PDB file of C-alpha atoms in Angstrom:
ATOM      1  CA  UNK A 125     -45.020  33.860  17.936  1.00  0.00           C
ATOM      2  CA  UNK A 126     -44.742  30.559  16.761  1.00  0.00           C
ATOM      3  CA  UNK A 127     -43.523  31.437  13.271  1.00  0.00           C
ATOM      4  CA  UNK A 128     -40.697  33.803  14.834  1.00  0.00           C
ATOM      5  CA  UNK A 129     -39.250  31.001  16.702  1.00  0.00           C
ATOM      6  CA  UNK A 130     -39.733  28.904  13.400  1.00  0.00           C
ATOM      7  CA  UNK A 131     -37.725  31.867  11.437  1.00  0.00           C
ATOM      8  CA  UNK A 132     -35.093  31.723  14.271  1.00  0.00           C
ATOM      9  CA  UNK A 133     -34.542  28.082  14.554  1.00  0.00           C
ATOM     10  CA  UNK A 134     -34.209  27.976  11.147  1.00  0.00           C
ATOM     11  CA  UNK A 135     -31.675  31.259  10.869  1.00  0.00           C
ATOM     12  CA  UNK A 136     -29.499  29.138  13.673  1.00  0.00           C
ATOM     13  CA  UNK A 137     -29.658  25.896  12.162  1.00  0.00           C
ATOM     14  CA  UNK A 138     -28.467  27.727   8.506  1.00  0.00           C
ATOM     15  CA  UNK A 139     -25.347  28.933  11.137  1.00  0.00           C
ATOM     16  CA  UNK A 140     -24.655  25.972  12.406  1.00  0.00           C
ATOM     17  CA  UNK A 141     -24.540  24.283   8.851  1.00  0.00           C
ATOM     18  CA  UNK A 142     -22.916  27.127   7.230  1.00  0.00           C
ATOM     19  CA  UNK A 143     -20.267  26.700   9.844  1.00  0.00           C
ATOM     20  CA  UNK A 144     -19.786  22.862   9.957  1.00  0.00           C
ATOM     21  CA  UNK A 145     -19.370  23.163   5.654  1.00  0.00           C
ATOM     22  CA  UNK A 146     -16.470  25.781   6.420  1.00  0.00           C
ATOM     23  CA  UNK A 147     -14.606  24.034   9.074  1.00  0.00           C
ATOM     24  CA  UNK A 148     -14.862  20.973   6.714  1.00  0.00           C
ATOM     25  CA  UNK A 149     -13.449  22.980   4.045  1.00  0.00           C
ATOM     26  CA  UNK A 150     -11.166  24.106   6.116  1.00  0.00           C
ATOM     27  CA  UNK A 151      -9.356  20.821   6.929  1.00  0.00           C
ATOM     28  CA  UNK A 152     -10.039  19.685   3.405  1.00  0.00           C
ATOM     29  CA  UNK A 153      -7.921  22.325   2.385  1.00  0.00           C
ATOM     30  CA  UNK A 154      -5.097  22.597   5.434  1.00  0.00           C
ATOM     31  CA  UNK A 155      -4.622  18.737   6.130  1.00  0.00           C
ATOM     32  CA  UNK A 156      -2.577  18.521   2.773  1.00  0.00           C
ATOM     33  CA  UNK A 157      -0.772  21.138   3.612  1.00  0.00           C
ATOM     34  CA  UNK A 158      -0.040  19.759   6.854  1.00  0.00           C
ATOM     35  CA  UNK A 159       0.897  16.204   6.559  1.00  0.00           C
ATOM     36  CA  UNK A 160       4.616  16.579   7.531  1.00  0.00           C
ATOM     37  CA  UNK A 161       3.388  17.939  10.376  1.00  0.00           C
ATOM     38  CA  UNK A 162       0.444  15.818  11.527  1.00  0.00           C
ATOM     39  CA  UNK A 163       3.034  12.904  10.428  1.00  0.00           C
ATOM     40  CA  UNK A 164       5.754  14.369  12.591  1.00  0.00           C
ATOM     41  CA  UNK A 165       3.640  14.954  15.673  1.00  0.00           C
ATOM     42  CA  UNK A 166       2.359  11.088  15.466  1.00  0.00           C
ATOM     43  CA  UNK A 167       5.928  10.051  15.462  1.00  0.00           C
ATOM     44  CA  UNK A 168       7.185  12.535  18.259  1.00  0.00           C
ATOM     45  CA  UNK A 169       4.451  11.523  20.059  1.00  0.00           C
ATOM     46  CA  UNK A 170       5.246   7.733  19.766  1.00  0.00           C
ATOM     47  CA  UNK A 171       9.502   8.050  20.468  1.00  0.00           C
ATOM     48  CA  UNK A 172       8.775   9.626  24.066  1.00  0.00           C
ATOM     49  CA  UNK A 173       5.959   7.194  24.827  1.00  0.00           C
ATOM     50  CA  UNK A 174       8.122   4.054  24.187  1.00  0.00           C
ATOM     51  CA  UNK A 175      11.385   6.003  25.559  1.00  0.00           C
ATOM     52  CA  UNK A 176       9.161   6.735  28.980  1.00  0.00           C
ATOM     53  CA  UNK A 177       7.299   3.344  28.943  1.00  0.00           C
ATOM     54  CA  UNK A 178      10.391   0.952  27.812  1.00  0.00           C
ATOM     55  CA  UNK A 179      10.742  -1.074  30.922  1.00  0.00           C
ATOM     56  CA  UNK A 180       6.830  -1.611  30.735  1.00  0.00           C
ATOM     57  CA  UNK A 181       6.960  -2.667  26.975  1.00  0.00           C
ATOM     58  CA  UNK A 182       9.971  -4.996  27.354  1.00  0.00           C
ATOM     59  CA  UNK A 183       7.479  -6.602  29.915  1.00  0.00           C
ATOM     60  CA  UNK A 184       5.799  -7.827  26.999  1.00  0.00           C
ATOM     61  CA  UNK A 185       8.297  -9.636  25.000  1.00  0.00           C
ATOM     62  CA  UNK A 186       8.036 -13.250  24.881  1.00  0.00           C
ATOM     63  CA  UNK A 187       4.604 -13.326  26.451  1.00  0.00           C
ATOM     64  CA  UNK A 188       2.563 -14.630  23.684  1.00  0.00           C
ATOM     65  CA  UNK A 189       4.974 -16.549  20.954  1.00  0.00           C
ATOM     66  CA  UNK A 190       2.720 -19.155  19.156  1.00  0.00           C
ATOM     67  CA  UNK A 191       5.053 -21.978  17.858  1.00  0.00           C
ATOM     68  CA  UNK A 192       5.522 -21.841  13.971  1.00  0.00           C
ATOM     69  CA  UNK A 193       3.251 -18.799  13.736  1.00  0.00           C
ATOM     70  CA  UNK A 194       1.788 -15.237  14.715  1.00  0.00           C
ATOM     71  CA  UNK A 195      -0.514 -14.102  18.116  1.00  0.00           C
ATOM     72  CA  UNK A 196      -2.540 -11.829  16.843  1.00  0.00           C
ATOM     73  CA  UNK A 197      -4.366  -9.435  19.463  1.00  0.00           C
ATOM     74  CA  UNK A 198      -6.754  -7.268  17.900  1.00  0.00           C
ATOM     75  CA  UNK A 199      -8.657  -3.780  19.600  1.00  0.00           C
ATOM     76  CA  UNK A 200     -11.622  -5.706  18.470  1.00  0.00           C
ATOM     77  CA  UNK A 201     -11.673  -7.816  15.430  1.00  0.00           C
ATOM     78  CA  UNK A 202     -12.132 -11.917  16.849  1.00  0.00           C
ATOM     79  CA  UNK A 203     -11.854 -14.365  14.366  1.00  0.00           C
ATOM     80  CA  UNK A 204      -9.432 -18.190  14.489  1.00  0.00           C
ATOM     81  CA  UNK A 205      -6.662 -16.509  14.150  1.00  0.00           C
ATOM     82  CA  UNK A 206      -7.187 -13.245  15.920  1.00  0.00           C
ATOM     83  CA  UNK A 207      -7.772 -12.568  19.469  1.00  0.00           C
ATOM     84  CA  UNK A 208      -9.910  -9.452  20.926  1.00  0.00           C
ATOM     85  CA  UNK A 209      -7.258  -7.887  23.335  1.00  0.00           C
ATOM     86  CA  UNK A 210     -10.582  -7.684  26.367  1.00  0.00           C
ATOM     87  CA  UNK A 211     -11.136 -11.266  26.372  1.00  0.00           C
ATOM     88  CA  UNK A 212      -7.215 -12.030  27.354  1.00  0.00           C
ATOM     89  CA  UNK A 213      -8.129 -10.552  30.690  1.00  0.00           C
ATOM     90  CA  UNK A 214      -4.263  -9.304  30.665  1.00  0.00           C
ATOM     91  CA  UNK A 215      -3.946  -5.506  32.275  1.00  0.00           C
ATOM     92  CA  UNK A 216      -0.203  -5.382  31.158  1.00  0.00           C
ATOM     93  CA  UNK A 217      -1.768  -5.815  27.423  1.00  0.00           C
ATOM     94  CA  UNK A 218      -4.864  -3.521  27.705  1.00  0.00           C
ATOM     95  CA  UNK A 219      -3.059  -0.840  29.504  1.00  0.00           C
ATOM     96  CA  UNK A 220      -1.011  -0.880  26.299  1.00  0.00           C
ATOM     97  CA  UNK A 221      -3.737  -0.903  23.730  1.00  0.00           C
ATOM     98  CA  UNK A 222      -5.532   2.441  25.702  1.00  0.00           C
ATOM     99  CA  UNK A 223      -1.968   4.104  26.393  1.00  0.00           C
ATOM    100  CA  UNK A 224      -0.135   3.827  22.998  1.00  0.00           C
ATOM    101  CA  UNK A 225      -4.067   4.036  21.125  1.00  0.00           C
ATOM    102  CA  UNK A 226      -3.595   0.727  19.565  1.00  0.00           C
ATOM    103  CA  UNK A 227      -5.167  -1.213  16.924  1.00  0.00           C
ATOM    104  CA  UNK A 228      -3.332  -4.437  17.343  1.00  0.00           C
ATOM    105  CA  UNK A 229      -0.367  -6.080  18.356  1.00  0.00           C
ATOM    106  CA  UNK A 230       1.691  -9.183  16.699  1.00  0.00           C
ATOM    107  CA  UNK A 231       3.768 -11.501  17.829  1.00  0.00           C
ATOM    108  CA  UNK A 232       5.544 -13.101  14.997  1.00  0.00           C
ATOM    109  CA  UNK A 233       7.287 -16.695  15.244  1.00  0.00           C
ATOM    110  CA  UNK A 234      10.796 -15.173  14.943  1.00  0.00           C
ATOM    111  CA  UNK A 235      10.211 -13.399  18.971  1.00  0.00           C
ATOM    112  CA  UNK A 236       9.451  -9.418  17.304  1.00  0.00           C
ATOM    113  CA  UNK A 237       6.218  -7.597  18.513  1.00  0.00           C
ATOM    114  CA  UNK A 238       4.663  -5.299  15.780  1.00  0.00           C
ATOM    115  CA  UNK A 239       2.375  -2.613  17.655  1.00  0.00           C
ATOM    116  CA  UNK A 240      -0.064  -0.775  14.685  1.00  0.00           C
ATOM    117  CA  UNK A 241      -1.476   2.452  16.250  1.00  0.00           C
ATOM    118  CA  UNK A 242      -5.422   3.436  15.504  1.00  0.00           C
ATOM    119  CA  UNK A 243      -5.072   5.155  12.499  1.00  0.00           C
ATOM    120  CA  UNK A 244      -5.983   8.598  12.795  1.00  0.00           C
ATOM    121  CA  UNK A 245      -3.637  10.162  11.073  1.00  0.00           C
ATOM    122  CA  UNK A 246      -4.964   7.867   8.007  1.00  0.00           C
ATOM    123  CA  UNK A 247      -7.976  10.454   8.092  1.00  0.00           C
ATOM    124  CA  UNK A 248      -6.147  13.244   6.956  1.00  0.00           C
ATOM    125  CA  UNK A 249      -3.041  11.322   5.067  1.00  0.00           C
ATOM    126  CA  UNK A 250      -5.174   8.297   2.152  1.00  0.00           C
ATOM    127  CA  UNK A 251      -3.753   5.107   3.138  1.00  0.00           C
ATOM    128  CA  UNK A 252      -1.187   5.506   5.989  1.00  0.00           C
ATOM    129  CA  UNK A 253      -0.620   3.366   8.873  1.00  0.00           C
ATOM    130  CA  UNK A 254       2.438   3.459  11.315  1.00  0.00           C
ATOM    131  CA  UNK A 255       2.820   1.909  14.930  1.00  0.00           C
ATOM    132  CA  UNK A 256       6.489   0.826  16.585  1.00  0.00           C
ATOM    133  CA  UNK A 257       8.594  -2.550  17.052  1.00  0.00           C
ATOM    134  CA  UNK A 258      10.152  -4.830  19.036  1.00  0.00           C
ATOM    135  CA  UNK A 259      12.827  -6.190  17.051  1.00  0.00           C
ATOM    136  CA  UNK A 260      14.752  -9.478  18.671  1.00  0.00           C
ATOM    137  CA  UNK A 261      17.563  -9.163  16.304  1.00  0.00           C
ATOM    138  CA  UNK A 262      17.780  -5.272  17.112  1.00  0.00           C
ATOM    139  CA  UNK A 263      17.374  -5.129  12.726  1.00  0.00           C
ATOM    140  CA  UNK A 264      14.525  -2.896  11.073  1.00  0.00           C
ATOM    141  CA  UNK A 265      11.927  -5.460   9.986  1.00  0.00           C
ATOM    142  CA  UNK A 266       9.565  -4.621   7.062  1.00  0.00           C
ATOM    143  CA  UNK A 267      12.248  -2.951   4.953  1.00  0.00           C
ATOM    144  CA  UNK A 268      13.090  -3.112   1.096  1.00  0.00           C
ATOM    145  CA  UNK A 269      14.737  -5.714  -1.229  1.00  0.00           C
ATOM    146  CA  UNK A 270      17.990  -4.177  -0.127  1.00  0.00           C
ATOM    147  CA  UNK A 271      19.523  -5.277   2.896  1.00  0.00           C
ATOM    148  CA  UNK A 272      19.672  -2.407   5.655  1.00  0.00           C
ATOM    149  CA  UNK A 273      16.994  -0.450   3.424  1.00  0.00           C
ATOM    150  CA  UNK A 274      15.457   1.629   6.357  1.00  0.00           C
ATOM    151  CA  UNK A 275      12.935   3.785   3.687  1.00  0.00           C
ATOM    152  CA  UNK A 276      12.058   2.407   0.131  1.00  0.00           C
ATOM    153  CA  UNK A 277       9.253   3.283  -2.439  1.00  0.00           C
ATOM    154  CA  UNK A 278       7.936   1.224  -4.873  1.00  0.00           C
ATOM    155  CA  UNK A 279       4.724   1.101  -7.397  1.00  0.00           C
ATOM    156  CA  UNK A 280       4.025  -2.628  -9.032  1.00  0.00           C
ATOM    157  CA  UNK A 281       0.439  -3.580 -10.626  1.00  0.00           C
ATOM    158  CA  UNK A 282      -1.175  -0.028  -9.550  1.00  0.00           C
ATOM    159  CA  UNK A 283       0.005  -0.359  -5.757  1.00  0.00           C
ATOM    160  CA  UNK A 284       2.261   2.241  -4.562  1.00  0.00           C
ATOM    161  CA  UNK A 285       4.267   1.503  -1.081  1.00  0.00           C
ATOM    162  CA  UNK A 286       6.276   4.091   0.926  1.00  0.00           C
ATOM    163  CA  UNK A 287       7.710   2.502   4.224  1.00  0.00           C
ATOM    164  CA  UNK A 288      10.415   4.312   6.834  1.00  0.00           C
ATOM    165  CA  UNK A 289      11.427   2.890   9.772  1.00  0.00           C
ATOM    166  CA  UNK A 290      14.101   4.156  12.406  1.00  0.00           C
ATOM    167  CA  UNK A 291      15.468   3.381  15.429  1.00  0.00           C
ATOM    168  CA  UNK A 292      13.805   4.537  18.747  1.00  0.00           C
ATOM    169  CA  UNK A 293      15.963   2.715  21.364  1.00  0.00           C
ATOM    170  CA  UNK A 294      18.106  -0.650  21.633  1.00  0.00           C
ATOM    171  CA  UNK A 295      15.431  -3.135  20.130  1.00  0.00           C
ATOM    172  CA  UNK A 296      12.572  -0.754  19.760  1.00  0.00           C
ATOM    173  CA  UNK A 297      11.829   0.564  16.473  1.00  0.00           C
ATOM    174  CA  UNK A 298       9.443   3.070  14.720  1.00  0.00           C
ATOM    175  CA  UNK A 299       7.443   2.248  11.203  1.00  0.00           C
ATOM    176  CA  UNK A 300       5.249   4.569   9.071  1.00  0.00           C
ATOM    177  CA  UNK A 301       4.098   3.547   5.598  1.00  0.00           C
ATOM    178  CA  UNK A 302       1.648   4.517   3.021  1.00  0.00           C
ATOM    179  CA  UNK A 303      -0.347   2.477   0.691  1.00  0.00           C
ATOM    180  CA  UNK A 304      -2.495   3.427  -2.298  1.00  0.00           C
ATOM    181  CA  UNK A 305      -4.275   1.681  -5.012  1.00  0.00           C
ATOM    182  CA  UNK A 306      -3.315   4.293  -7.893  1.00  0.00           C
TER     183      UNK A 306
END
């Protein structure tokens, strides 16, 4: 008896492996395929989020401007110049980081808010980040050497950049970018 239910553990547990490998493989083999798509689903996903939450958003502007440099709130990461987003005890902020799955949010001196979204499509695309804006001057921030450059690529010293950026609303503004050491 007890080797049967030795032989039939073991036949399941072979199943169960056998099955994990070929959904692995799986994805390994589909998520190139599917980038545009996973891409395109992130970014859908964050236009109606900041077109249904703007009025809550623009709540936010202003609220944390450090004089002569950058508030950084983290999910997180505490360090001087970084700030866990829990221990600011502000519900306006951490409804934000759990709504819009953030990984931080920066106020820069000039009065824009950069909002980086936990990367998960950066499991399936090597190096990719993207998040949304709020840009004082209503411009694209981040952008290439040429004025009004809203996507550039460049490759310098073994680094390769790709960065887009587009308008969402009046002020708010969507970013993507990948980054590879080639």
């Amino acid at each position: 008896m007890k080797r049967k239910i030795l032989i039939i553990s073991l036949a399941v547990s072979l199943r169960i492996g056998l099955a994990v490998c070929l959904i692995i493989m799986h994805w390994a083999v589909l998520a190139p395929l599917l980038k545009n798509q996973i891409r395109d689903l992130s970014r859908t996903y964050i236009f109606y989020n900041v077109e249904k939450r703007q009025e809550e958003l623009s709540g936010l502007i202003g609220r944390y401007v450090g004089k002569d440099k950058d508030v950084f709130i983290h999910l997180y990461r505490e360090d001087e110049t970084v700030i866990p987003y829990k221990k600011m005890h502000d519900k306006e902020i951490s409804n934000v980081f759990k709504d819009f799955h953030l990984m931080s949010i920066r106020y820069d001196e000039n009065g824009n808010i950069i909002f980086h979204v936990y990367p998960y499509v950066g499991l399936f695309i090597n190096g990719y980040d993207n998040g949304f804006y709020y840009s004082a001057e209503d411009e694209p921030i981040g952008k290439g050497e040429e004025i009004g450059d809203l996507e550039f690529e460049y490759h310098s010293l073994g680094l390769h950049r790709w960065y887009k950026t587009e308008q969402i609303l009046d002020h708010w503004w969507y970013f993507e970018e990948i980054l590879t050491i080639e």
